Structures are given as structure tokens and as C-alpha cells.
Short mmCIF file of C-alpha atoms in Angstrom, two decimals:
data_model
loop_
_atom_site.label_atom_id
_atom_site.label_comp_id
_atom_site.label_asym_id
_atom_site.label_seq_id
_atom_site.Cartn_x
_atom_site.Cartn_y
_atom_site.Cartn_z
CA MET A 10 0.01 -0.06 -0.02
CA LEU A 11 1.38 3.40 -0.94
CA PHE A 12 0.57 6.42 0.93
CA ALA A 13 0.68 9.92 -0.73
CA PRO A 14 0.94 12.76 2.13
CA GLY A 15 -2.34 15.06 2.18
CA HIS A 16 -3.61 13.15 -1.19
CA GLY A 17 -5.08 9.95 0.12
CA THR A 18 -4.24 6.21 -0.15
CA VAL A 19 -2.83 4.13 -3.25
CA THR A 20 -4.17 0.56 -3.01
CA GLY A 21 -3.94 -1.91 -5.72
CA THR A 22 -5.49 0.25 -8.82
CA VAL A 23 -7.79 2.26 -6.60
CA ILE A 24 -6.80 5.63 -5.67
CA VAL A 25 -8.88 7.46 -2.72
CA THR A 26 -8.41 10.95 -2.52
CA ALA A 27 -9.75 13.81 -0.60
CA PRO A 28 -13.02 15.20 -2.40
CA HIS A 29 -12.81 18.69 -3.84
CA THR A 30 -14.78 20.47 -1.09
CA THR A 31 -14.58 23.87 0.20
CA GLU A 32 -13.43 25.22 3.51
CA PRO A 33 -16.37 26.93 5.80
CA GLY A 34 -16.07 30.58 5.09
CA LYS A 35 -13.69 30.34 2.02
CA ASP A 36 -14.24 30.29 -1.71
CA ARG A 37 -11.36 27.99 -2.46
CA PRO A 38 -11.27 24.35 -2.09
CA MET A 39 -9.57 22.56 0.85
CA GLY A 40 -6.19 21.04 0.65
CA THR A 41 -4.98 23.55 -2.35
CA ASP A 42 -2.86 25.73 -0.27
CA ASN A 43 -0.17 25.28 -2.80
CA GLY A 44 -2.63 25.52 -5.89
CA PRO A 45 -3.52 28.62 -8.12
CA GLN A 46 -3.82 30.86 -5.29
CA ASN A 47 -0.10 30.78 -4.54
CA ALA A 48 0.81 33.66 -6.62
CA THR A 49 4.03 34.47 -5.21
CA TRP A 50 6.05 31.83 -7.00
CA GLY A 51 7.56 31.45 -10.21
CA GLU A 52 6.20 33.12 -13.46
CA TRP A 53 3.57 35.34 -11.10
CA ARG A 54 6.77 36.50 -9.14
CA ARG A 55 8.56 37.70 -12.09
CA HIS A 56 5.74 39.89 -12.95
CA LEU A 57 5.79 41.87 -9.41
CA ARG A 58 7.07 45.34 -9.41
CA SER A 59 10.64 45.37 -8.06
CA GLY A 60 14.00 46.97 -8.33
CA PRO A 61 14.12 50.53 -9.64
CA GLU A 62 10.59 50.85 -9.76
CA LEU A 63 9.81 49.92 -6.27
CA GLN A 64 12.49 52.03 -5.15
CA LEU A 65 10.53 54.95 -6.82
CA VAL A 66 7.43 54.33 -4.72
CA ARG A 67 9.52 54.04 -1.65
CA THR A 68 11.11 57.35 -2.06
CA TRP A 69 7.83 59.01 -2.96
CA LEU A 70 6.06 57.59 0.45
CA ARG A 71 9.20 58.42 2.44
CA ARG A 72 9.25 62.11 1.36
CA VAL A 73 7.03 62.87 4.23
CA GLU A 74 7.22 61.72 8.23
CA CYS A 75 4.88 58.87 9.37
CA PRO A 76 2.07 60.07 11.39
CA THR A 77 1.79 56.51 12.95
CA CYS A 78 5.25 55.71 14.05
CA LYS A 79 6.94 59.11 13.50
CA ALA A 80 9.50 57.71 11.26
CA VAL A 81 11.26 60.72 9.72
CA ALA A 82 11.48 61.46 6.22
CA GLY A 83 13.55 59.28 3.99
CA ARG A 84 13.61 56.40 6.63
CA ALA A 85 11.39 53.34 6.83
CA CYS A 86 8.20 52.74 8.85
CA ARG A 87 8.70 51.00 12.38
CA THR A 88 6.84 48.40 14.09
CA SER A 89 6.07 48.94 17.78
CA ASN A 90 9.14 46.96 18.52
CA GLY A 91 11.40 48.93 16.10
CA HIS A 92 11.39 46.66 13.27
CA PRO A 93 11.02 47.62 9.94
CA ALA A 94 7.49 47.61 8.56
CA ASP A 95 5.76 48.36 5.65
CA HIS A 96 4.61 51.92 4.99
CA HIS A 97 1.68 52.58 7.39
CA ARG A 98 -1.68 53.87 5.72
CA ALA A 99 -1.57 57.27 7.42
CA ARG A 100 1.97 57.90 5.78
CA ARG A 101 0.56 56.68 2.37
CA ASP A 102 -2.25 58.99 2.74
CA ALA A 103 -0.03 61.92 3.58
CA ALA A 104 2.18 61.20 0.65
CA GLY A 105 -0.51 60.87 -1.91
CA THR A 106 -0.77 58.80 -5.03
CA PRO A 107 2.66 58.54 -6.70
CA PRO A 108 2.83 60.36 -10.09
CA TYR A 109 3.00 57.16 -12.36
CA GLU A 110 2.00 58.84 -15.49
CA GLN A 111 4.77 61.24 -15.23
CA TRP A 112 7.07 58.50 -14.49
CA LYS A 113 5.86 56.95 -17.41
CA GLN A 114 6.30 59.98 -19.45
CA HIS A 115 10.21 59.94 -18.30
CA GLY A 116 10.42 56.32 -18.85
CA LEU A 117 10.84 55.59 -15.34
CA TRP A 118 7.83 53.29 -15.07
CA ALA A 119 7.03 50.73 -17.63
CA GLU A 120 3.61 48.99 -17.99
CA PRO A 121 3.25 45.64 -16.59
CA ARG A 122 3.59 42.92 -19.06
CA PRO A 123 0.47 40.59 -19.41
CA PHE A 124 0.56 37.22 -17.97
CA ALA A 125 -1.04 34.35 -20.12
CA THR A 126 -1.96 31.36 -17.90
CA PRO A 127 0.04 28.19 -19.34
CA ALA A 128 -1.87 25.59 -21.12
CA VAL A 129 -0.71 23.04 -18.38
CA LEU A 130 -2.37 24.87 -15.68
CA LYS A 131 -5.75 24.89 -17.44
CA GLU A 132 -5.53 21.42 -18.19
CA ALA A 133 -4.70 21.06 -14.23
CA GLU A 134 -7.81 22.75 -13.33
CA LYS A 135 -9.81 20.75 -15.84
CA ALA A 136 -8.44 17.30 -14.25
CA ARG A 137 -9.48 18.71 -10.86
CA ALA A 138 -12.98 19.32 -11.74
CA ASP A 139 -13.38 16.36 -13.95
CA TYR A 140 -12.44 14.03 -11.23
CA ASN A 141 -13.05 15.91 -8.26
CA VAL A 142 -9.81 15.61 -6.70
CA ASP A 143 -7.28 17.62 -5.08
CA THR A 144 -4.46 19.89 -6.62
CA ALA A 145 -1.51 17.24 -6.79
CA LEU A 146 -3.59 14.72 -8.54
CA GLY A 147 -5.05 17.35 -10.97
CA ASP A 148 -1.53 18.21 -11.79
CA ALA A 149 -0.28 14.76 -12.17
CA VAL A 150 -3.13 13.97 -14.81
CA ALA A 151 -2.31 17.23 -16.38
CA VAL A 152 1.52 16.37 -16.97
CA VAL A 153 0.43 12.72 -18.12
CA ARG A 154 -2.09 14.26 -20.78
CA THR A 155 0.45 16.78 -21.91
CA LEU A 156 2.88 13.92 -22.34
CA LEU A 157 0.05 11.77 -24.36
CA ALA A 158 -0.80 14.47 -26.40
CA ASP A 159 2.40 14.30 -28.22
CA ARG A 160 3.40 10.61 -27.71
CA LEU A 161 4.39 10.14 -31.04
CA GLY A 162 6.97 12.79 -31.03
CA MET A 163 8.05 11.42 -27.80
CA ALA A 164 8.28 8.17 -29.17
CA LEU A 165 10.14 9.35 -31.99
CA GLU A 166 12.41 11.56 -29.51
CA ASP A 167 11.72 14.57 -31.48
CA GLU A 168 13.74 17.50 -29.70
CA ALA A 169 11.01 20.24 -30.48
CA THR A 170 8.57 17.76 -28.60
CA MET A 171 10.55 16.95 -25.97
CA ASP A 172 11.30 20.85 -25.38
CA ARG A 173 7.59 21.58 -25.40
CA PHE A 174 6.95 19.11 -22.65
CA ASP A 175 10.03 20.20 -20.60
CA ASP A 176 8.77 23.78 -20.77
CA ALA A 177 5.16 22.66 -19.90
CA VAL A 178 6.52 20.86 -16.62
CA ARG A 179 8.96 23.64 -15.79
CA GLN A 180 6.05 26.17 -15.98
CA LEU A 181 3.76 24.16 -13.74
CA LEU A 182 6.61 23.36 -11.12
CA GLN A 183 7.37 27.31 -11.12
CA PHE A 184 3.81 28.04 -10.47
CA ARG A 185 3.22 25.54 -7.77
CA GLY A 186 6.55 26.41 -5.83
CA PRO A 187 8.61 23.77 -3.66
CA VAL A 188 5.76 22.27 -1.51
CA GLY A 189 3.36 21.73 -4.67
CA SER A 190 6.22 20.49 -6.57
CA ALA A 191 7.19 17.81 -4.10
CA ASP A 192 3.57 16.69 -4.02
CA LEU A 193 3.29 16.19 -7.46
CA VAL A 194 6.27 14.12 -7.49
CA THR A 195 4.79 11.93 -4.64
CA VAL A 196 1.50 11.60 -6.63
CA LEU A 197 3.26 10.94 -9.94
CA THR A 198 5.64 8.26 -7.88
CA SER A 199 2.59 6.54 -6.40
CA LEU A 200 0.79 6.30 -9.59
CA LEU A 201 4.04 4.64 -11.32
CA ALA A 202 4.36 2.04 -8.39
CA THR A 203 0.54 1.15 -8.90
CA LEU A 204 0.92 0.84 -12.57
CA LEU A 205 3.99 -1.41 -12.26
CA SER A 206 2.27 -3.52 -9.78
CA THR A 207 -0.55 -3.91 -12.11
CA ILE A 208 1.37 -4.60 -15.23
CA ALA A 209 3.55 -7.16 -13.13
CA GLY A 210 0.52 -9.03 -12.09
CA PRO A 211 -0.17 -10.88 -8.91
CA GLY A 212 2.74 -13.13 -9.26
CA GLY A 213 5.08 -10.80 -10.90
CA ASP A 214 7.56 -8.51 -8.80
CA PRO A 215 7.04 -4.64 -9.99
CA GLU A 216 10.78 -3.77 -9.01
CA VAL A 217 12.09 -6.36 -11.34
CA LEU A 218 9.88 -5.12 -14.20
CA LEU A 219 11.06 -1.22 -13.44
CA ASP A 220 14.61 -2.52 -13.56
CA SER A 221 13.80 -4.37 -16.79
CA LEU A 222 12.00 -1.26 -18.12
CA LEU A 223 15.23 1.11 -17.19
CA ARG A 224 17.68 -0.95 -18.54
CA THR A 225 15.82 -1.40 -21.90
CA GLN A 226 15.33 2.55 -22.06
CA ILE A 227 18.95 3.04 -21.29
CA ASP A 228 20.50 0.44 -23.94
CA ARG A 229 18.19 1.85 -26.29
CA ALA A 230 19.36 5.84 -25.55
CA ARG A 231 23.22 4.53 -25.63
CA ALA A 232 22.65 2.57 -29.06
CA LEU A 233 21.16 5.79 -30.70
CA ARG A 234 23.66 7.79 -29.11
CA ALA A 235 26.32 5.49 -30.57
CA ILE A 236 24.29 5.60 -34.20
CA GLN A 237 24.46 9.53 -34.04
CA LYS A 238 27.94 9.52 -33.15
CA ASP A 239 28.98 7.11 -36.31
CA ARG A 240 27.06 9.32 -38.49
CA SER A 241 28.59 12.42 -37.22
CA ASP A 242 32.25 10.84 -37.62
CA GLY A 243 31.45 9.51 -41.02
#
């Protein structure tokens, strides 16, 4: 029996997962703390304001003294314990709205780039809805479906196809972050182990089958590499 933390138990060929329910008082499904609402990782993070633009806003807000913590002009706001804090509301009100239009005219403030949701994320959300499962299992289904959609190209080891699949998986992992990525690996591993047990049959050994599959793939890859080397040398 295989156990996927937070995603149910895998027994034989049956996967029991937590249903796609909603937490009381919240509008998002339970067990999705590392799902789409985690918009601070990967591609989303790259589109947040940072660097010179963020410094422009800081400089503007710090033109005035903070009425709340009494931080002088040019210095950051502080908590009651003296630690740096975000600018207090009273200070933001006193400083007024930053002159974004003026900054744009001088080339100091660029328009944010639009962010298009990757297709693999849409596929993951569709899988969650189709099977009423949690985020990690939906991600696993999306990854497998993405591979199956280009299975001919993958079988032929077409580089463009492999690059597309690699990019899709990378986008998903960047979006989910470390915890969500670890959950995805756990679920995919559980699914693979269940599949191997099914193929091996009641009297078979899934570990022997895995070893055989790996050796076959490795030998095939080495043979193809040798052929390519001979062609380049010839």
C-alpha cells in the first residue's frame, strides 16, 4: 500500500483522494494551499514590481514623516518593537498617490507585461474538476495528458516535442513552488508504482519490471547515441 501525504491512499489500482470540497467561510477548495492561489512563485513572481520601480514608490512615500510611527522623512516605517515595517496607511495618505503618469512619460515606469496562464495549468484545473480531486493529483493528470498529447513525437524522440513537454512541466513546477512540486512528485511516483504492480500481475515483481524497463530505455538511448556519433564521424 502506498501513501501520498495529503492526497489519500493508493491501494492496488484504486486511488482514494480527498474530495474537492470547500473550507467553511472560504471560496477555495480544501487542500489547495499550494494551488493556483499561491501567486508568489515562479512566473507570477517575475511580474511583480521590483528593483528601480519599487524604489521609486518607496522614495515617494518616504518624502513625508510617518504620523503613525513618527519615522522621519527618508526612513522606513517601524513597528512598535522597532523593526522595519511596510509603510503605514497614514503615511501613504499623507504622501498621496505616486505620479505614475509622469514617471511613464520620463521612461521610469513601464507598463506591466500581461501574463498568460500556461496551458498545463488550465489542464490541471480541468482535471481537478473532471475527477473531483485535489491539486496534486490534478497536476499529475495534466502532466500525463500533456505527454500523451505528443506521444508520437516523444516516441520518435523529436527534440521540439521534448522541449515543449519540458517547458510545460517547468512552468507548472515554477507556479506551484517547492511544496506543490514535492506533492506532484509524490503522486506521480505512487501512480507509477501502482501501474507497475498492475502490469507485473499477482505473481510478478514490480521492482524487477522497473529494472527491466529502465535497462531497456538506457540501452536504447546508448545505441541511438552511438548511431548518431558514427554518422557525425562518417
